[in-house]
Short mmCIF file of C-alpha atoms in Angstrom, two decimals:
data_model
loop_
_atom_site.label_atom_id
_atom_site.label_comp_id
_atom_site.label_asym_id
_atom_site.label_seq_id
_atom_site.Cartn_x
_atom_site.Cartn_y
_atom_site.Cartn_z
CA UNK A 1 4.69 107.89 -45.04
CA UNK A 2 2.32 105.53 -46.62
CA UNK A 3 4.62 103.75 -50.23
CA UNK A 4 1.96 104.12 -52.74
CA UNK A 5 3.27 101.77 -55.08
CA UNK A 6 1.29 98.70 -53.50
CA UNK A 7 -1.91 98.76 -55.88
CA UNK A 8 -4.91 96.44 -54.19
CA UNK A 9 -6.55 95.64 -57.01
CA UNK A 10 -8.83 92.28 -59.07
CA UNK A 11 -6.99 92.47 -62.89
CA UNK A 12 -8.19 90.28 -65.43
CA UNK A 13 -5.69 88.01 -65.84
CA UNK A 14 -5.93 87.07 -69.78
CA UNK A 15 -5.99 91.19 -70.55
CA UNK A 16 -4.64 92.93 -67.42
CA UNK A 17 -7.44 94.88 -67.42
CA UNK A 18 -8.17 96.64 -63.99
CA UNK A 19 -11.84 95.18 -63.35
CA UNK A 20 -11.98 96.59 -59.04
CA UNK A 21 -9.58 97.95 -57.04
CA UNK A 22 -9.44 99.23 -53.20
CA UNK A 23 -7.38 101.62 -51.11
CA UNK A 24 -4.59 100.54 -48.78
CA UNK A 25 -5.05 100.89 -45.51
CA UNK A 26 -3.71 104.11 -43.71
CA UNK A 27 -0.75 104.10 -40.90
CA UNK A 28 -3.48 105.18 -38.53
CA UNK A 29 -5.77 101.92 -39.25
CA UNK A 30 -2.79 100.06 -39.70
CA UNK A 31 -2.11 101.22 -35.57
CA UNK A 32 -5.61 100.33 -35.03
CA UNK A 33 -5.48 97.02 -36.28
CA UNK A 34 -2.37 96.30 -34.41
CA UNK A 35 -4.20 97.87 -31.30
CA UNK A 36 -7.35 95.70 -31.55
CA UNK A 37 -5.41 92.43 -32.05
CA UNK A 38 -3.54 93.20 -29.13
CA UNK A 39 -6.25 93.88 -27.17
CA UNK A 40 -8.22 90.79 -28.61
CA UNK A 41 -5.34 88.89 -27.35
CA UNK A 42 -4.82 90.12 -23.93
CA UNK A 43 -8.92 89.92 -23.45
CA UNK A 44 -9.48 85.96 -24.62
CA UNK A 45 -10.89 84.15 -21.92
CA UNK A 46 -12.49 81.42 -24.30
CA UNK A 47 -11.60 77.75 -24.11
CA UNK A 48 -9.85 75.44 -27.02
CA UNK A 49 -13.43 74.08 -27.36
CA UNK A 50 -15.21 77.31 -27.76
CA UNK A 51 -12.65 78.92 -30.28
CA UNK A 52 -13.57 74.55 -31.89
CA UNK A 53 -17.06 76.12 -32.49
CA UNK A 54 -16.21 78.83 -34.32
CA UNK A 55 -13.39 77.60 -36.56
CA UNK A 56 -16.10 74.61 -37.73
CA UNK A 57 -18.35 77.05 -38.03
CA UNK A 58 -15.98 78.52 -40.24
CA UNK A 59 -15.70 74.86 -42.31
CA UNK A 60 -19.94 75.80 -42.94
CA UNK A 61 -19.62 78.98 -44.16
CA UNK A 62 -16.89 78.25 -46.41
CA UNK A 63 -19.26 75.10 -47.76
CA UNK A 64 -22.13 77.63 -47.73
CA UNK A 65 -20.34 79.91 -49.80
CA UNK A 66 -18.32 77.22 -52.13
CA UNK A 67 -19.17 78.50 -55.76
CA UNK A 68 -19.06 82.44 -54.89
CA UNK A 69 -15.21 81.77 -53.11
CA UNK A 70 -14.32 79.34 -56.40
CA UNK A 71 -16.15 82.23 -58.55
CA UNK A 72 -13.77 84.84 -57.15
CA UNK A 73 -10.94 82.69 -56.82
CA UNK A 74 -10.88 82.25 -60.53
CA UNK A 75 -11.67 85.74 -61.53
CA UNK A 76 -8.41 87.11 -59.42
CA UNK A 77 -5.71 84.53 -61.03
CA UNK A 78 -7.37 82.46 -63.64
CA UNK A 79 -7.72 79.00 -61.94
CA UNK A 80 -9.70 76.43 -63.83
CA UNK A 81 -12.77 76.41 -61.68
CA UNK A 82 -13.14 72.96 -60.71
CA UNK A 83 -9.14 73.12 -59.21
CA UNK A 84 -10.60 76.23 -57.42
CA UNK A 85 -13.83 74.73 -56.11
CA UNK A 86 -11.34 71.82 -54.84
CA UNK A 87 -9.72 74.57 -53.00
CA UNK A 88 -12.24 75.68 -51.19
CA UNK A 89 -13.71 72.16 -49.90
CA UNK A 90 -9.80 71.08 -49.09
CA UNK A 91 -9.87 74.66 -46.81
CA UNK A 92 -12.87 73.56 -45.04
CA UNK A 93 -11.82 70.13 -44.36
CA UNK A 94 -8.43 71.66 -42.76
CA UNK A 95 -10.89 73.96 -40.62
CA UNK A 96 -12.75 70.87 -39.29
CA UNK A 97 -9.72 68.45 -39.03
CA UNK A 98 -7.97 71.29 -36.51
CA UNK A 99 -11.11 71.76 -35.05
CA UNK A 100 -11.63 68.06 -34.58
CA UNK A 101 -8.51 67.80 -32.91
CA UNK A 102 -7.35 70.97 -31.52
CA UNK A 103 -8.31 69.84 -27.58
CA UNK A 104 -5.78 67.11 -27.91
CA UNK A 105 -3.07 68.76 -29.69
CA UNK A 106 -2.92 71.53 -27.00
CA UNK A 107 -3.67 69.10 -24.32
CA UNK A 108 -1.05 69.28 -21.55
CA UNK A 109 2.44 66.93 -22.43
CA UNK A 110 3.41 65.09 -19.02
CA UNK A 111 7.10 64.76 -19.07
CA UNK A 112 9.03 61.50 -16.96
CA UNK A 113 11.70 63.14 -14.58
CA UNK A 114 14.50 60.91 -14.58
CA UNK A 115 15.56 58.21 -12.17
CA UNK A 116 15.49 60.19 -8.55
CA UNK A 117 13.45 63.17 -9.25
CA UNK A 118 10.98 63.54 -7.40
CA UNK A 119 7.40 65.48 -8.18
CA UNK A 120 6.18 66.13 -11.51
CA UNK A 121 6.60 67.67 -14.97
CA UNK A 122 4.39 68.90 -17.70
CA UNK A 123 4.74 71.25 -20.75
CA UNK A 124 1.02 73.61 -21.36
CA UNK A 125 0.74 75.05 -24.84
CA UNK A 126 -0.43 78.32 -24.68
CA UNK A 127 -0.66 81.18 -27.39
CA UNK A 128 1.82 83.97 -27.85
CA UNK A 129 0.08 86.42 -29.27
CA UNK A 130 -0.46 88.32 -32.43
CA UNK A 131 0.73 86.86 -35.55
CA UNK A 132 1.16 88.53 -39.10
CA UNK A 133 0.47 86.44 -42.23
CA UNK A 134 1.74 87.16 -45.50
CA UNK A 135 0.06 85.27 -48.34
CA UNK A 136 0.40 84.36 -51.87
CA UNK A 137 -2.23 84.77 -54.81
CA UNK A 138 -1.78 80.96 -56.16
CA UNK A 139 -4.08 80.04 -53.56
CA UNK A 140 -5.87 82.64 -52.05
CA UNK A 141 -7.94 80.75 -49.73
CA UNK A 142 -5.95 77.99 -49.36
CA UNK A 143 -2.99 79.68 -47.88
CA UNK A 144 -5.10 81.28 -45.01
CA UNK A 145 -6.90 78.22 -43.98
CA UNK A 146 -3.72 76.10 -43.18
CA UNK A 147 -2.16 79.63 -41.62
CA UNK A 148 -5.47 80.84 -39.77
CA UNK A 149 -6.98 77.85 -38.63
CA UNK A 150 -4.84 76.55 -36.26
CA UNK A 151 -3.10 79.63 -34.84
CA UNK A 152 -6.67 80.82 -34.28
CA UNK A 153 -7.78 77.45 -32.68
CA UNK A 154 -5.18 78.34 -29.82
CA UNK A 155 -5.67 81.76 -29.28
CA UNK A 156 -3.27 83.53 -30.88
CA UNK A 157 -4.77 86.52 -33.39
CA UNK A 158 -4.29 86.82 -36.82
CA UNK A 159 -3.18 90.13 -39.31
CA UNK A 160 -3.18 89.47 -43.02
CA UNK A 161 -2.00 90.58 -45.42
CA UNK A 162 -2.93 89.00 -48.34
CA UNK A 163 -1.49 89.42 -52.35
CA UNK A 164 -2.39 92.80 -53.79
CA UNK A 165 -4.38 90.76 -56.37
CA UNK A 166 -6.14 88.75 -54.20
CA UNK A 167 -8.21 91.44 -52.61
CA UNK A 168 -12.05 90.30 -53.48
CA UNK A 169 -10.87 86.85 -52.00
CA UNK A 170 -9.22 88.46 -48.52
CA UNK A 171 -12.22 90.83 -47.64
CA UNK A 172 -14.68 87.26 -48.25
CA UNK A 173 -12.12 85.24 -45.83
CA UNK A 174 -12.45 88.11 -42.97
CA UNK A 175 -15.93 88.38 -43.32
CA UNK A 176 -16.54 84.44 -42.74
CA UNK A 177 -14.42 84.67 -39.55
CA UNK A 178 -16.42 87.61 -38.52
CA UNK A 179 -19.70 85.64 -39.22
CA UNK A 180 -18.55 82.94 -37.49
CA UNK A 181 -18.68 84.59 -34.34
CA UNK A 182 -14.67 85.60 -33.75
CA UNK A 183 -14.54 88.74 -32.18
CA UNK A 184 -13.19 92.24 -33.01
CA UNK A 185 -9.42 92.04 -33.15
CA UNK A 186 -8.78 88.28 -33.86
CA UNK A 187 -8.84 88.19 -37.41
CA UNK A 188 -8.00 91.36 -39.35
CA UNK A 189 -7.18 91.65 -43.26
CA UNK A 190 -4.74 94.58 -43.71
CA UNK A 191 -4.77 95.67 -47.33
CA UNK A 192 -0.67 97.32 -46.38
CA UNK A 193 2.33 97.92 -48.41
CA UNK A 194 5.21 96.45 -48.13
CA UNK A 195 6.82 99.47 -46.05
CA UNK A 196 4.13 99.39 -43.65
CA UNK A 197 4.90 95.63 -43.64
CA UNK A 198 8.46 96.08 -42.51
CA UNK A 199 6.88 98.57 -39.73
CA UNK A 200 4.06 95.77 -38.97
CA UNK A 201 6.71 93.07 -38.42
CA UNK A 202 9.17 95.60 -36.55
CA UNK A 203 6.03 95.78 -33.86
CA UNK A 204 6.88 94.02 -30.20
CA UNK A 205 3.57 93.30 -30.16
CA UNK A 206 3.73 90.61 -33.47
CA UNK A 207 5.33 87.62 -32.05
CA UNK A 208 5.85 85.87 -35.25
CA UNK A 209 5.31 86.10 -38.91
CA UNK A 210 4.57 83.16 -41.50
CA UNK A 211 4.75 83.84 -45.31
CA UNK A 212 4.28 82.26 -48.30
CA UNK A 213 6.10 83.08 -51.65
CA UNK A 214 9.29 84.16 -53.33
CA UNK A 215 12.67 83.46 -51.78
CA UNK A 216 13.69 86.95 -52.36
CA UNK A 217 10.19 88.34 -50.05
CA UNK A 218 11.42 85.68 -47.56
CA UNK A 219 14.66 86.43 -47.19
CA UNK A 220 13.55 90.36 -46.66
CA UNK A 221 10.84 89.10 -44.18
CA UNK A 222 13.55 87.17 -42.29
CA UNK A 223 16.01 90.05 -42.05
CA UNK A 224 13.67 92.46 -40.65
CA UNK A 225 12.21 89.51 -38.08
CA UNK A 226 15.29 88.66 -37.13
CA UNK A 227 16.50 91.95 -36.23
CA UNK A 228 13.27 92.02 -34.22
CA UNK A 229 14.00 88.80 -32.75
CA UNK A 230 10.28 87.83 -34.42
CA UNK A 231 9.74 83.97 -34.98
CA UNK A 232 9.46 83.60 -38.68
CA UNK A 233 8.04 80.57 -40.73
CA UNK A 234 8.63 80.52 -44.83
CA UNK A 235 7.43 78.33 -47.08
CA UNK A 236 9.18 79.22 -50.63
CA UNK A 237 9.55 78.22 -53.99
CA UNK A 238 9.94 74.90 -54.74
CA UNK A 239 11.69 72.79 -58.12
CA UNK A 240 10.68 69.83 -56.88
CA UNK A 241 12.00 66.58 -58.99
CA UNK A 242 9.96 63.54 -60.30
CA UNK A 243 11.75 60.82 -59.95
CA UNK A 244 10.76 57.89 -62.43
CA UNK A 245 12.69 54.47 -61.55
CA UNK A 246 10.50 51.30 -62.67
CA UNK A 247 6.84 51.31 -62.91
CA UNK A 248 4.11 48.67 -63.73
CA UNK A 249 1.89 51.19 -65.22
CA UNK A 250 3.57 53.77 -67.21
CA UNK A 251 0.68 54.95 -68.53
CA UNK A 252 -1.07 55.78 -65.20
CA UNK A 253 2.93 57.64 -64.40
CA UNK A 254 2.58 59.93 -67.26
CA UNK A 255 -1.18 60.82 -65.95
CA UNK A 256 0.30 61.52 -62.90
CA UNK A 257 3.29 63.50 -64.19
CA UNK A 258 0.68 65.83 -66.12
CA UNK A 259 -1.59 66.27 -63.36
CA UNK A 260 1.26 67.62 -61.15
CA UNK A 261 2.92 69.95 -63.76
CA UNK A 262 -0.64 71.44 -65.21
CA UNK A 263 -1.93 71.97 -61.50
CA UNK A 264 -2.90 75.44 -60.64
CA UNK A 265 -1.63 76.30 -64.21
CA UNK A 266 1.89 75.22 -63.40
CA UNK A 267 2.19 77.91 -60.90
CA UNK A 268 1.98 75.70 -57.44
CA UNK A 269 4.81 76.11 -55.59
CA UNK A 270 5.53 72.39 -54.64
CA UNK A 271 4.36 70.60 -58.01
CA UNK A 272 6.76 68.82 -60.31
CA UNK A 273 8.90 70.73 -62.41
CA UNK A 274 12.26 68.64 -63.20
CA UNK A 275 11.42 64.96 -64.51
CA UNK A 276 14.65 62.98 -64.04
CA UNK A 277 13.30 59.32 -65.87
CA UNK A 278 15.61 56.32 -66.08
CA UNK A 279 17.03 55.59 -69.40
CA UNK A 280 15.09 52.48 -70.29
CA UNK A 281 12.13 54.12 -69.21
CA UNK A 282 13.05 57.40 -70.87
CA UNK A 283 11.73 57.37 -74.43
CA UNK A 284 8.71 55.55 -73.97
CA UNK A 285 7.98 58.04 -70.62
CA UNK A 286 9.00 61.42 -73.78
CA UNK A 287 6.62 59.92 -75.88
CA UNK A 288 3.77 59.37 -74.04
CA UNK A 289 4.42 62.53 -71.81
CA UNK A 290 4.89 64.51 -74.80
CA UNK A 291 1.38 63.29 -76.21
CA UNK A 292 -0.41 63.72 -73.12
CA UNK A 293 0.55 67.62 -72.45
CA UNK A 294 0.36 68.24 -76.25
CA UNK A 295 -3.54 67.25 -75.98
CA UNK A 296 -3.83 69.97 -73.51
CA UNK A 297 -5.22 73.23 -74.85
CA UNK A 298 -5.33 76.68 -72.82
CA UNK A 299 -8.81 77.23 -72.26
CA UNK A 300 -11.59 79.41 -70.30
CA UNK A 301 -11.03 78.65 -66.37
CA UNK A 302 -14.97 79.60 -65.92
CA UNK A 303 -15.54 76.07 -68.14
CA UNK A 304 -15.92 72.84 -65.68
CA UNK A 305 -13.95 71.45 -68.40
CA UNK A 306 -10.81 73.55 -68.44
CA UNK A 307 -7.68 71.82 -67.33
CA UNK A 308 -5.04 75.33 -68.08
CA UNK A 309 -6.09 78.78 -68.21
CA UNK A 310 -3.85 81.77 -68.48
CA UNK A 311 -1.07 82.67 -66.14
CA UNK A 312 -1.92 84.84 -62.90
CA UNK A 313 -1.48 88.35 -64.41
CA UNK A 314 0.78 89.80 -67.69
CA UNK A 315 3.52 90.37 -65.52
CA UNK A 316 4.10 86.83 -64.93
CA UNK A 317 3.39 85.67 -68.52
CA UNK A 318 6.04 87.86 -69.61
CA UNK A 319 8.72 86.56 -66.88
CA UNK A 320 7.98 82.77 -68.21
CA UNK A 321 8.51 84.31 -71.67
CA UNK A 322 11.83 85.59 -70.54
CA UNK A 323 12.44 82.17 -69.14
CA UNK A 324 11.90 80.18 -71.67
CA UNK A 325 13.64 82.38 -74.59
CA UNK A 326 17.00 82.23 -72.67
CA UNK A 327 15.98 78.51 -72.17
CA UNK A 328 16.37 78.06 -75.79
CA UNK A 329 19.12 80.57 -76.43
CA UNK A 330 21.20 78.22 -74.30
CA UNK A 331 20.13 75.36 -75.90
CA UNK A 332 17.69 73.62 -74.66
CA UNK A 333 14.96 71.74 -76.94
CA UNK A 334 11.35 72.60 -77.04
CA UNK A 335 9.73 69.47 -76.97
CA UNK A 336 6.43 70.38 -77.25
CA UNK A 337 4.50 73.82 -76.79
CA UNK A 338 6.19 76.86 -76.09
CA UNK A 339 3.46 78.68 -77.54
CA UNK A 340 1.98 82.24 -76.12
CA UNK A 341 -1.71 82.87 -76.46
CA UNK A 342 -2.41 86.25 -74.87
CA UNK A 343 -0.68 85.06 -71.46
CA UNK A 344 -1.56 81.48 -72.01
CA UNK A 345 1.09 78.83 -72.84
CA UNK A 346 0.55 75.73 -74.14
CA UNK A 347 2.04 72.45 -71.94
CA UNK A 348 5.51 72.84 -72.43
CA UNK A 349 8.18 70.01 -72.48
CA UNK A 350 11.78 70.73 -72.81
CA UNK A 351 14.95 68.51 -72.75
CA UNK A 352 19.02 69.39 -72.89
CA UNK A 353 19.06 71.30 -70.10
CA UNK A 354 22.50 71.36 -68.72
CA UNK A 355 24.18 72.75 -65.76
CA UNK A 356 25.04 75.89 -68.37
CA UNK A 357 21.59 76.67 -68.85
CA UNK A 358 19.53 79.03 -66.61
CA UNK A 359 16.70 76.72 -66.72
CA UNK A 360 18.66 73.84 -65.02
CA UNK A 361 18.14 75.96 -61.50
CA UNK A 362 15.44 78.09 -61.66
CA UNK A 363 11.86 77.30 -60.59
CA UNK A 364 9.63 77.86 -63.58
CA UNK A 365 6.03 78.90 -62.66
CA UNK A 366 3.94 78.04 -65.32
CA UNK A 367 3.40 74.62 -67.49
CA UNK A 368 6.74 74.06 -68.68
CA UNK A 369 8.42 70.75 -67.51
CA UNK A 370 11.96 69.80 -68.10
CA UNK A 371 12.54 66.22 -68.64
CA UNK A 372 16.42 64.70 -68.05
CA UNK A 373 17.44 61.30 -68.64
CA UNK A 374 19.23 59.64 -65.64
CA UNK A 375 21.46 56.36 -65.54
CA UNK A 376 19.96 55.07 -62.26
CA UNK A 377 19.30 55.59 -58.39
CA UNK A 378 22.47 57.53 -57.76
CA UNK A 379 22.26 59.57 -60.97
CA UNK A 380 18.55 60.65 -60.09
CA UNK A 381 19.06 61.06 -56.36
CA UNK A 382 22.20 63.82 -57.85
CA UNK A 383 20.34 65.33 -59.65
CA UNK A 384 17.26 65.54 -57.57
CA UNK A 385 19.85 67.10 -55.24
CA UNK A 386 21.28 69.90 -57.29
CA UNK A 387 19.09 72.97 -56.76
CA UNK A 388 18.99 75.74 -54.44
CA UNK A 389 15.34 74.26 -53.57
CA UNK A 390 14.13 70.99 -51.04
CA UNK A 391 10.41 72.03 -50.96
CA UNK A 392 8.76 68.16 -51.93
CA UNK A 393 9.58 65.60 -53.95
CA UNK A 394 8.01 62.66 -55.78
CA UNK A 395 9.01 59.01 -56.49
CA UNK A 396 7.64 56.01 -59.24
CA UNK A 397 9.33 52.86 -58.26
CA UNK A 398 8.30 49.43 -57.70
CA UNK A 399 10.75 48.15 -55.11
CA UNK A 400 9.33 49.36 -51.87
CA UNK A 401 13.12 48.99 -49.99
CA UNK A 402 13.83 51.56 -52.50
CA UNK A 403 11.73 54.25 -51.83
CA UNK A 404 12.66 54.40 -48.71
CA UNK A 405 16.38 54.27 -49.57
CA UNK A 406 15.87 57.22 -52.44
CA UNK A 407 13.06 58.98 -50.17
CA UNK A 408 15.95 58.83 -47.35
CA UNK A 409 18.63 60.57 -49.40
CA UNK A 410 16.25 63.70 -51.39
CA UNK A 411 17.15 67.06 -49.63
CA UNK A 412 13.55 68.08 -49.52
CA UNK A 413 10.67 69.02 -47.13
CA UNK A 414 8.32 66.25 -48.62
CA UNK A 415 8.94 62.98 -50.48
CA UNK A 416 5.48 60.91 -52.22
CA UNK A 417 5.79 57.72 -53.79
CA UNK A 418 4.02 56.72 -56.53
CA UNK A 419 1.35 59.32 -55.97
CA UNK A 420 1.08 63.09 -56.95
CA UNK A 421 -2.02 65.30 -55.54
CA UNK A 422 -2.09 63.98 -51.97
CA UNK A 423 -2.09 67.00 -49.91
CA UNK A 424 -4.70 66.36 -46.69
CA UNK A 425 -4.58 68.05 -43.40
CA UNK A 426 -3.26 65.85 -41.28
CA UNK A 427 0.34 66.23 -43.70
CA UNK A 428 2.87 68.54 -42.86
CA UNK A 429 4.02 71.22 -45.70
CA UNK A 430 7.17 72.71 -45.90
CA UNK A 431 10.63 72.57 -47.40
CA UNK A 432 14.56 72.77 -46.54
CA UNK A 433 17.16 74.61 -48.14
CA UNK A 434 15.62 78.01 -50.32
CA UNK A 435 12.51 76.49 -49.84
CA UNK A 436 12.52 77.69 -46.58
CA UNK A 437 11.70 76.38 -42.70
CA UNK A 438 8.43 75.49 -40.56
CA UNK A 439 6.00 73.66 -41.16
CA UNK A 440 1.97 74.17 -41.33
CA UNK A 441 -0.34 71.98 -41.73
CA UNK A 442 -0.19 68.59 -39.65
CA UNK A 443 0.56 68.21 -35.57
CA UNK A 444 3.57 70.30 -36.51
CA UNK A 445 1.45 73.28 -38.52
CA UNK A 446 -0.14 73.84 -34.71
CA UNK A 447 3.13 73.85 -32.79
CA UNK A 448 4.89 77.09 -34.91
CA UNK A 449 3.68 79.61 -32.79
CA UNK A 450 3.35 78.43 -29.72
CA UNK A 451 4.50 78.80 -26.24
CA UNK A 452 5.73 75.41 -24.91
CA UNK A 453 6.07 76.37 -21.06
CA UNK A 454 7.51 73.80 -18.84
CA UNK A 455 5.37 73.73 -15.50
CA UNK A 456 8.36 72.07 -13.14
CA UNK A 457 6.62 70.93 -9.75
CA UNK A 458 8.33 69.51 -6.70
#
């Protein structure tokens, strides 16, 4: 039977208000869907260059279509619109960039037999299948493209499901890979609960599953894969540290440090969240940090000018408010902010957060940052250290030996120096630890799901 507790549905995320909403699919489509991708599979006979074609023309419509994807983008989760506009472009970039490349990533990988052998040796990448995706609603285009794009470009076919409050957003993304010429079967958007989820992934057709959100839906993702012996790849949540060691420009820093934290309204999984600042940086980095996210205001995400707008949905409004109320209950300091408007905060510093506190391990998703003073290298690198998370990472210093020493010794996924907001296609994404394993995105991103098959010849 069909759980009917999965709602599919666009709420306004300052009221809550239900504003569309759509039915999930039935366990007979659902079986269809799984059919036809199946079958889309098993009946490819196109090349890496002609499945090129479609994915950039893919890149067009998305450019075509820029402001109505940004429009609905922001009116499902409350993006400031010129972050989700930036969303969109950076989506069609990653279409062209795997397009670009795609006949050379999946070209065939001679392999030099050792001393003696004689003949030859080459791996052939080759698809596997169909593939489930599982997607979150921070960035409901975003997540797709870096997902979709490649696994597409090698012939593997796509099912996916995307957040129930993302819906406006999925049916757009399927009907651009329609348009673009991919046909029945290879991209489907499956508006399924999460029991029909478990049956999807339980399928021996679905060789593999990639999802992007909570470490509790990954870990239940990863139990039912791997009792299905399904290839899984999870990117999680992320408390990723800011290191600040020596700088040149402090000011620049700071604009950096606010930029990261205020991104996406401080719920992206792998922005900075824990600012660990050296102590003869430290006051003058509180002071000037402290001015710079007071002089943010919550604001309308539909204005060009916004820079926050309210928090994806009540639900998650209320779980920051929870957050930060045991935050100060075990005595941390409110810096700055910790002010609810509706299900807006405003930017949110806090400091004295100890090992004691809830706050010193959990990831909070919204525009709260928690600033610790650190005596040095081996202090920061600690405390960078101690959290169930190791999605990225990011480093101010001005001695180049050591960022690579410090970048060497952070248990995380990613590691930028003195730069925030570099995300491009060519860049692998992913984390260690709760943050979870695989990587998209990059020469890695295209190499999750596929089959690597020696050919051996003598």
């Amino acid at each position: 039977m069909t759980d009917t507790t999965t709602v599919y549905a666009v709420t306004d995320p300052a009221t809550g208000a239900t504003l569309a909403s759509y039915p999930t699919i039935t366990d007979d489509e659902l079986r269809a869907a799984i059919d036809a991708a199946d079958r889309a599979h098993a009946e490819d006979t196109s090349t890496v260059a002609d499945r090129a074609a479609l994915v950039h023309r893919v890149a067009e419509l998305y450019r075509e279509r820029r402001d109505d994807l940004a429009a609905t983008i922001v009116r499902e989760m409350a993006k400031p619109i010129e972050q989700a506009l930036g969303e969109i472009d950076f989506c069609a970039d990653i279409y062209d960039w795997y397009a670009d490349h795609a006949e050379e990533f999946l070209a065939d990988q001679p392999i030099t037999l050792a001393a003696g052998s004689e003949g030859s040796a080459f791996v052939r990448k080759s698809s596997v299948g169909v593939l489930l995706g599982i997607m979150p609603w921070n960035f409901p285009a975003y997540q797709i493209a870096r997902f979709a794009g490649p696994n597409l470009l090698i012939g593997n076919t796509v099912l996916l499901k995307h957040a129930p409050q993302c819906p406006e957003s999925a049916l757009a993304v399927e009907a651009i890979f329609h348009e673009a010429g991919f046909p029945e079967g290879a991209y489907t958007n499956v508006f399924a609960t999460n029991d029909q989820i478990a049956d999807v992934i339980a399928d021996p057709r679905v060789q593999g599953v990639s999802l992007t959100g909570s470490a509790r839906a990954g870990a239940a993702v990863a139990e039912i894969a791997g009792r299905n012996l399904t290839k899984v790849v999870l990117e999680l949540g992320g408390s990723d540290p800011f290191i600040l060691l020596s700088t040149d420009d402090l000011d620049a820093v700071v604009e950096s440090a606010v930029a990261t934290r205020l991104e996406g309204n401080g719920q992206v999984c792998n922005a900075a969240k824990r600012f660990l600042v050296v102590d003869d940086l430290y006051d003058a980095f509180l002071e000037k940090f402290t001015a710079a996210m007071a002089a943010v205001e919550p604001s309308d995400p539909t204005d060009p000018a916004a820079q926050l707008g309210p928090l994806s949905s009540p639900a998650a409004a209320d779980r920051l408010q929870e957050q930060l109320d045991a935050a100060r209950q075990q005595g941390a300091t409110v810096v700055t902010g910790g002010e609810r408007r509706g299900n807006a905060f405003t930017p949110t510093i806090l400091t004295g957060v100890t090992p004691e506190n809830d706050a010193y391990r959990e990831e909070f998703f919204g525009p709260v940052a928690v600033v610790h003073r650190v005596t040095g290298e081996d202090d920061a690198v600690r405390l960078a250290n101690d959290t169930p998370f190791g999605l990225g990472s990011y480093l101010f210093t001005t001695d180049h030996d050591q960022a690579l020493r410090v970048a060497d010794r952070i248990e995380a996924g990613m590691v930028y120096v003195n730069i925030v907001g570099a995300d491009s296609p060519e860049l692998p994404f992913g984390g260690v630890k709760a943050s979870g394993f695989g990587r998209e995105l990059g020469t890695f991103g295209i190499d999750e799901f596929v089959n690597k098959k020696l050919v051996r010849i003598g």
